[in-house]
Coordinates of C-alpha atoms in Angstrom, one line a residue:
M1 CA 2.2 -24.8 -26.4
D2 CA -0.2 -22.8 -25.1
F3 CA 0.2 -21.0 -21.9
A4 CA -2.0 -18.3 -22.4
Y5 CA -5.3 -18.1 -19.8
H6 CA -8.9 -18.1 -21.8
Y7 CA -11.7 -16.9 -20.3
T8 CA -14.7 -18.6 -20.3
D9 CA -18.0 -17.0 -21.8
E10 CA -19.5 -17.1 -18.2
Q11 CA -16.4 -14.5 -17.2
Q12 CA -16.9 -12.6 -20.2
A13 CA -19.7 -11.6 -19.7
F14 CA -19.7 -11.0 -16.1
R15 CA -16.7 -8.6 -17.1
D16 CA -19.1 -6.8 -19.5
E17 CA -21.3 -6.8 -16.2
V18 CA -18.6 -5.3 -14.3
A19 CA -17.2 -3.1 -16.3
A20 CA -20.5 -1.7 -16.9
W21 CA -21.3 -0.8 -13.5
L22 CA -17.7 0.8 -13.1
D23 CA -18.0 3.1 -15.6
S24 CA -20.9 4.5 -14.7
H25 CA -20.0 4.5 -10.7
A26 CA -16.0 5.3 -10.8
P27 CA -15.6 9.1 -10.1
D28 CA -14.0 10.9 -12.3
N29 CA -10.2 12.5 -12.3
L30 CA -8.8 10.5 -10.4
N31 CA -5.4 10.7 -11.7
G32 CA -4.3 12.8 -8.6
P33 CA -4.8 10.7 -5.7
L34 CA -3.9 7.7 -8.8
D35 CA -0.5 8.1 -9.0
G36 CA 0.2 9.7 -5.3
G37 CA -1.4 13.5 -5.8
P38 CA -2.9 15.0 -2.7
L39 CA -6.6 14.5 -2.2
D40 CA -9.1 17.6 -2.0
I41 CA -12.1 17.0 0.4
E42 CA -14.0 17.0 -2.9
T43 CA -12.2 14.0 -4.5
D44 CA -11.3 12.2 -0.7
S45 CA -15.7 11.8 -0.7
K46 CA -15.7 10.7 -3.4
V47 CA -13.4 8.1 -3.2
E48 CA -15.0 6.7 -0.4
G49 CA -18.8 7.0 -1.6
F50 CA -16.8 5.2 -4.1
R51 CA -15.9 2.7 -2.0
R52 CA -19.3 1.9 0.2
D53 CA -20.5 1.6 -3.5
L54 CA -18.4 -1.4 -4.1
G55 CA -19.0 -2.8 -0.5
S56 CA -22.9 -2.6 -1.4
K57 CA -22.2 -4.7 -3.9
G58 CA -19.8 -6.8 -2.1
W59 CA -16.9 -6.7 -4.3
L60 CA -14.6 -5.6 -1.5
A61 CA -15.0 -9.2 -0.6
P62 CA -16.7 -10.5 -3.7
T63 CA -15.6 -14.9 -2.7
D64 CA -17.0 -14.2 1.3
S65 CA -21.2 -15.0 2.0
P66 CA -23.0 -12.1 1.7
D67 CA -23.7 -13.0 5.8
A68 CA -20.8 -11.4 5.7
G69 CA -20.2 -8.6 3.1
G70 CA -19.2 -10.1 0.9
A71 CA -20.3 -11.9 -2.8
G72 CA -20.8 -15.1 -2.6
L73 CA -18.9 -15.4 -5.9
S74 CA -16.1 -18.1 -6.8
P75 CA -12.6 -17.6 -7.9
D76 CA -12.9 -16.8 -11.7
H77 CA -15.2 -14.3 -10.7
N78 CA -13.6 -12.7 -8.3
V79 CA -10.0 -12.6 -10.5
I80 CA -13.0 -10.9 -13.2
I81 CA -13.8 -8.1 -10.5
L82 CA -9.4 -7.3 -9.3
E83 CA -8.8 -7.0 -13.4
E84 CA -11.1 -4.4 -13.6
L85 CA -10.6 -2.6 -11.3
N86 CA -7.2 -2.8 -12.0
R87 CA -7.2 -1.5 -15.4
R88 CA -9.3 1.6 -13.8
G89 CA -6.5 1.9 -11.5
L90 CA -8.2 1.2 -8.2
L91 CA -6.6 -2.5 -6.8
H92 CA -5.7 0.5 -4.3
L93 CA -9.3 0.1 -2.4
L94 CA -8.7 -3.7 -1.8
E95 CA -5.3 -3.3 -0.4
D96 CA -5.1 -1.7 2.3
A97 CA -5.5 -1.1 5.9
A98 CA -9.4 -2.1 6.1
S99 CA -8.8 -5.6 3.9
A100 CA -5.6 -6.4 6.0
L101 CA -7.1 -5.6 9.7
R102 CA -9.8 -7.6 8.4
A103 CA -7.8 -10.6 8.1
A104 CA -6.0 -10.3 11.1
I105 CA -9.3 -10.7 13.2
R106 CA -10.4 -13.3 11.0
T107 CA -6.8 -14.6 13.5
W108 CA -7.4 -13.0 17.2
G109 CA -10.5 -11.0 17.1
D110 CA -13.2 -12.7 19.5
E111 CA -16.9 -13.1 18.4
A112 CA -17.7 -9.7 19.5
Q113 CA -15.2 -8.4 16.8
H114 CA -15.8 -10.4 14.4
E115 CA -19.6 -9.3 14.6
Q116 CA -18.5 -5.0 15.3
Y117 CA -15.4 -5.2 12.2
L118 CA -16.4 -7.9 9.6
R119 CA -19.0 -7.0 7.6
S120 CA -19.0 -3.5 7.7
I121 CA -15.2 -3.3 6.6
A122 CA -16.3 -5.2 3.7
L123 CA -19.4 -3.0 3.6
G124 CA -16.9 -0.1 3.1
Q125 CA -18.3 1.2 6.5
T126 CA -15.1 1.5 8.2
S127 CA -12.3 3.5 7.0
V128 CA -8.8 2.5 9.1
W129 CA -5.5 4.0 10.0
R130 CA -2.4 2.1 10.7
Q131 CA 0.3 2.9 13.2
V132 CA 3.5 4.0 10.2
L133 CA 6.3 1.0 12.5
P134 CA 9.7 0.8 11.5
P135 CA 10.7 -2.6 10.4
S136 CA 10.1 -5.7 12.3
S137 CA 13.8 -6.7 12.1
D138 CA 14.4 -3.2 13.5
F139 CA 12.2 -3.1 15.5
E140 CA 12.5 -2.0 19.6
P141 CA 9.4 -0.9 22.1
A142 CA 11.0 1.6 22.7
S143 CA 10.2 3.0 18.8
V144 CA 6.8 1.8 19.3
G145 CA 5.4 5.8 21.1
I146 CA 2.9 4.7 23.3
S147 CA 2.0 3.3 26.5
A148 CA -1.2 1.4 28.3
F149 CA -1.2 1.6 31.1
P150 CA -3.7 -1.3 33.0
D151 CA -6.1 0.2 34.7
A152 CA -9.3 -1.7 36.2
D153 CA -10.8 -3.2 33.0
G154 CA -9.6 -1.6 30.5
Y155 CA -6.0 0.2 29.4
I156 CA -4.6 3.9 29.4
L157 CA -3.2 5.0 26.3
D158 CA -0.4 7.9 26.6
G159 CA 2.0 9.0 24.0
R160 CA 2.2 9.2 20.2
A161 CA 2.3 8.2 17.0
M162 CA 2.3 8.5 12.7
F163 CA -0.6 6.5 11.2
S164 CA -1.2 5.8 7.2
G165 CA -4.7 5.7 6.1
P166 CA -7.4 7.1 3.5
G167 CA -9.8 9.9 4.4
A168 CA -9.8 13.1 6.5
A169 CA -10.7 11.3 9.5
P170 CA -11.2 7.3 10.3
S171 CA -13.8 4.8 11.4
C172 CA -10.3 3.5 13.8
L173 CA -7.3 3.4 14.5
W174 CA -5.4 0.2 15.0
T175 CA -2.4 0.5 16.7
L176 CA 0.5 -1.5 19.5
A177 CA 0.9 -0.3 22.8
R178 CA 3.7 -1.0 25.7
V179 CA 2.0 -3.1 28.3
K180 CA 3.4 -1.4 31.5
S181 CA 4.0 -4.6 33.9
E182 CA 4.1 -3.9 37.1
D183 CA 6.9 -5.8 37.8
D184 CA 8.7 -3.6 36.0
G185 CA 9.6 -6.5 33.4
E186 CA 10.0 -6.1 30.2
P187 CA 6.6 -4.9 28.7
A188 CA 4.2 -6.9 26.5
M189 CA 3.0 -6.0 22.7
A190 CA -0.1 -5.3 22.4
C191 CA -2.4 -4.3 19.7
F192 CA -6.0 -2.2 20.4
L193 CA -8.7 -1.2 19.0
V194 CA -9.6 3.0 19.2
S195 CA -12.3 5.3 18.0
P196 CA -10.4 8.3 17.0
D197 CA -14.0 10.0 19.0
I198 CA -13.6 9.6 22.8
D199 CA -11.9 12.0 24.7
G200 CA -8.1 12.7 24.6
V201 CA -7.6 11.7 20.6
R202 CA -5.8 14.3 19.2
I203 CA -5.4 14.2 15.2
T204 CA -3.0 16.8 13.5
T205 CA -1.2 16.5 10.1
P206 CA 2.9 16.7 9.3
R207 CA 4.1 17.9 6.6
S208 CA 5.5 15.5 4.3
L209 CA 7.4 14.9 1.1
V210 CA 3.2 13.6 -0.2
A211 CA 1.0 15.5 1.3
E212 CA -1.9 13.8 3.1
S213 CA 0.6 10.3 3.7
V214 CA 1.3 10.7 7.4
R215 CA -0.8 10.9 10.3
R216 CA 0.5 12.6 13.6
V217 CA -2.4 10.8 16.3
F218 CA -1.4 12.2 20.3
F219 CA -2.8 9.8 22.8
D220 CA -3.4 12.0 26.1
Q221 CA -4.4 9.9 29.1
V222 CA -6.9 8.2 27.0
W223 CA -9.0 5.2 28.4
V224 CA -9.7 2.3 25.9
P225 CA -11.4 -1.4 27.5
R226 CA -11.0 -4.5 27.4
S227 CA -12.8 -5.7 24.8
D228 CA -10.4 -2.8 22.2
R229 CA -8.0 -4.9 22.0
L230 CA -7.6 -7.1 20.0
G231 CA -5.9 -10.2 20.1
D232 CA -3.5 -11.3 23.3
E233 CA -1.0 -8.8 25.0
D234 CA 2.1 -10.6 23.8
D235 CA 0.4 -10.7 19.8
G236 CA 0.3 -6.9 19.0
P237 CA 3.8 -7.1 16.5
S238 CA 2.1 -10.6 14.7
V239 CA -1.7 -8.5 14.7
V240 CA -0.3 -5.3 14.1
G241 CA 2.1 -6.1 10.7
A242 CA -1.3 -8.7 10.0
R243 CA -1.2 -8.3 5.9
T244 CA -4.8 -9.2 3.1
A245 CA -3.4 -12.4 0.9
H246 CA -2.3 -11.7 -2.5
T247 CA -1.7 -14.0 -4.5
D248 CA -4.7 -13.6 -7.0
L249 CA -3.5 -9.6 -6.9
A250 CA 0.9 -11.3 -7.4
D251 CA 0.2 -11.2 -11.1
L252 CA -1.7 -7.8 -11.8
P253 CA 0.4 -4.5 -12.7
T254 CA 1.3 -2.0 -10.0
L255 CA 1.4 1.3 -9.6
L256 CA 5.3 1.3 -10.6
E257 CA 4.2 -0.5 -13.2
S258 CA 1.7 2.2 -14.2
E259 CA 4.4 5.2 -13.3
T260 CA 6.6 4.0 -15.6
D261 CA 4.3 2.7 -19.1
A262 CA 3.8 6.5 -18.0
L263 CA 6.9 7.7 -18.2
L264 CA 7.4 5.6 -21.4
K265 CA 4.3 7.2 -23.1
Y266 CA 4.9 10.7 -22.8
T267 CA 9.2 10.5 -23.7
R268 CA 7.3 8.4 -27.0
E269 CA 4.6 11.6 -27.2
T270 CA 6.7 14.6 -26.7
H271 CA 9.5 15.7 -29.0
A272 CA 12.7 17.6 -28.4
N273 CA 14.2 19.3 -31.9
G274 CA 11.8 16.9 -34.5
A275 CA 12.6 13.8 -32.5
P276 CA 10.7 11.9 -30.1
L277 CA 12.3 12.3 -26.4
S278 CA 12.8 8.1 -26.9
S279 CA 14.6 7.9 -30.3
E280 CA 18.0 9.5 -28.2
P281 CA 19.7 6.2 -27.8
I282 CA 21.5 6.7 -24.2
R283 CA 17.1 8.1 -22.9
Q284 CA 16.5 5.1 -24.6
Q285 CA 19.0 2.4 -22.5
L286 CA 17.8 4.2 -19.5
L287 CA 14.2 3.4 -19.9
V288 CA 14.4 0.1 -21.1
E289 CA 16.0 -0.6 -18.2
A290 CA 13.5 0.9 -16.1
Y291 CA 11.0 -1.4 -18.0
I292 CA 12.9 -3.7 -17.4
A293 CA 13.1 -4.1 -13.8
S294 CA 9.5 -2.9 -13.1
R295 CA 8.8 -6.4 -15.2
V296 CA 11.5 -8.5 -12.8
M297 CA 9.4 -7.0 -10.1
R298 CA 6.1 -8.8 -10.9
L299 CA 7.2 -11.9 -11.9
L300 CA 9.2 -11.6 -8.6
R301 CA 5.4 -10.9 -6.8
M302 CA 4.9 -13.5 -7.9
R303 CA 6.9 -15.9 -7.8
G304 CA 6.2 -15.5 -4.3
A305 CA 2.7 -15.4 -3.4
W306 CA 2.6 -18.3 -5.8
L307 CA 5.3 -20.3 -3.3
R308 CA 3.7 -19.0 0.0
E309 CA 0.6 -20.4 -1.6
S310 CA 2.5 -23.7 -2.1
G311 CA 3.5 -23.7 1.5
H312 CA 7.1 -24.6 -0.9
G313 CA 9.0 -20.9 0.4
Q314 CA 11.4 -20.2 2.5
G315 CA 10.0 -17.8 4.1
Y316 CA 11.9 -14.4 2.5
E317 CA 10.7 -14.3 -1.8
E318 CA 7.9 -12.2 -0.6
A319 CA 10.3 -9.9 1.3
E320 CA 12.9 -10.3 -1.5
A321 CA 9.9 -9.2 -3.9
K322 CA 9.6 -5.8 -2.5
L323 CA 13.4 -5.7 -2.4
W324 CA 13.7 -5.5 -5.2
E325 CA 10.5 -3.1 -6.0
E326 CA 11.8 -0.2 -3.7
R327 CA 15.2 -0.5 -6.1
A328 CA 13.3 -0.3 -9.1
S329 CA 11.1 2.6 -8.2
Q330 CA 14.8 4.2 -7.3
R331 CA 16.1 3.3 -11.1
L332 CA 12.3 4.5 -12.5
S333 CA 13.1 8.2 -10.8
E334 CA 16.3 8.1 -11.7
A335 CA 15.0 7.4 -15.5
T336 CA 12.5 10.0 -15.0
Q337 CA 15.4 12.3 -14.2
E338 CA 17.6 11.5 -16.8
S339 CA 14.8 11.6 -19.5
L340 CA 13.2 14.6 -18.5
G341 CA 15.9 16.8 -17.0
I342 CA 14.5 20.1 -14.7
Y343 CA 10.8 19.3 -15.8
A344 CA 10.9 16.1 -13.8
L345 CA 12.0 18.2 -11.1
L346 CA 8.2 21.0 -11.3
D347 CA 5.2 20.1 -9.3
G348 CA 1.3 20.8 -11.4
A349 CA 1.4 24.2 -10.3
D350 CA 4.0 24.9 -13.0
P351 CA 2.5 25.0 -16.4
S352 CA 5.8 24.1 -17.1
A353 CA 6.0 20.0 -15.8
A354 CA 5.9 17.6 -17.2
A355 CA 2.4 15.4 -16.9
G356 CA 0.7 17.9 -14.9
G357 CA 3.7 17.1 -12.5
R358 CA 3.0 13.7 -12.2
F359 CA 6.7 12.4 -12.5
H360 CA 7.1 15.0 -9.6
R361 CA 4.8 13.4 -8.1
Q362 CA 6.6 10.3 -8.4
Q363 CA 10.0 10.4 -7.3
L364 CA 8.8 12.6 -4.0
R365 CA 6.6 9.3 -3.4
E366 CA 10.0 7.0 -4.1
L367 CA 12.1 9.5 -1.0
S368 CA 9.7 9.2 0.8
E369 CA 9.5 5.2 0.9
R370 CA 13.5 4.8 0.7
S371 CA 14.0 5.3 4.6
G372 CA 12.9 1.7 5.2
N373 CA 9.5 -0.6 4.2
P374 CA 9.2 -3.6 6.6
S375 CA 9.5 -6.9 4.4
A376 CA 12.2 -5.2 2.1
G377 CA 14.4 -4.2 5.9
D378 CA 13.5 -7.8 7.1
M379 CA 15.4 -8.6 3.4
A380 CA 17.9 -6.7 4.3
A381 CA 18.8 -8.1 7.3
N382 CA 18.3 -11.6 6.7
L383 CA 21.1 -11.6 3.8
G384 CA 23.2 -9.3 4.3
L385 CA 22.0 -6.6 2.7
E386 CA 22.9 -2.7 2.1
R387 CA 19.7 -0.9 3.4
P388 CA 18.0 0.7 0.3
G389 CA 18.2 4.2 1.6
Q390 CA 21.5 4.5 -0.4
R391 CA 21.6 3.6 -3.6
P392 CA 21.9 0.9 -4.9
A393 CA 25.0 -1.7 -5.5
E394 CA 24.9 -2.2 -10.2
P395 CA 26.1 -4.9 -11.1
K396 CA 29.7 -4.2 -13.3
K397 CA 29.1 -2.2 -16.2
D398 CA 31.4 -2.1 -18.9
E399 CA 33.6 1.6 -19.9
E400 CA 30.9 3.1 -21.7
T401 CA 28.1 2.6 -20.0
E402 CA 30.1 3.8 -17.1
Q403 CA 31.6 7.2 -18.9
R404 CA 27.3 7.6 -19.8
S405 CA 26.1 7.1 -15.7

């Protein structure tokens, strides 16, 4: 029985077209930002320009109609675009906050917001920063950091919060705020789309493990009209937690898999004492474990996406996959340190750094994410698992393996 996916002649011809266009338009030398390295101003400008180029082709929303900023393509053609973007490490352009906001506006936005945002996001003309929030299982109104005070035909926003998103400055800040009630009752949670250019908004970049991964935004008595609110006042957590459906992306390699493959390749090609690093038995075992963990993670993602799409899931499958991804990322960091030793801890500024500091960046990124992903937090809370901030529990190992670890 043949389970392989066979492409049609039309798909193959379209692949040639997409590949040729990407080869001639995709910016060069993007290894830094794609594997977690810092974005300088010039590279950031190139990425944003390329995103607009993709949008002009309709490839940021391939199956949407041209009137909505898409390309009007079939799902079969969409698969080709996704695969070719993923092959070049550019799939994140379809998975960012702007794409999630577009999905949220489709559900909760009014006609004016549809007109203002949907097409411009699809064309790559609007960049979005989304507020970084704690896991919904640990969510408390006091943790939001921004208050909204009703004021005539609008609200006054006050407070500060952390945001993440592409570029040096966004077109839109997608935030959640506690709406203060006049009777001092339980505050409602509302979602707002705020321009960063209005008076009272200030953006700073705090020190963090991963360069430019988050920014701190201050709101100092910022007045916004009621038309900036997305959804009703009580819809806030659902709106800001919206995400793009990933059914078409679930079976494509993730950044974790790319980093795992990069480590395997490096240990095959780097020699010590006349032999490849990967030839040492203990190191081989560590690398195999990291490889298996990364591929199981993809299987769980595919399973979660299929169950959600078919309506047969229990609601936690994708969170389960995300929890596994966190643990697989920790396993990869451990395998990197054990395989490369001190060289895995050197950054790109050191000429002795492995792979130009790529594995150092991978470890920083894993540490910065270890505090808890919302989906993983939900999964841990719902199933009684420990938070993945600690080393995850492992199956019992035989005596030889215990001595090795």
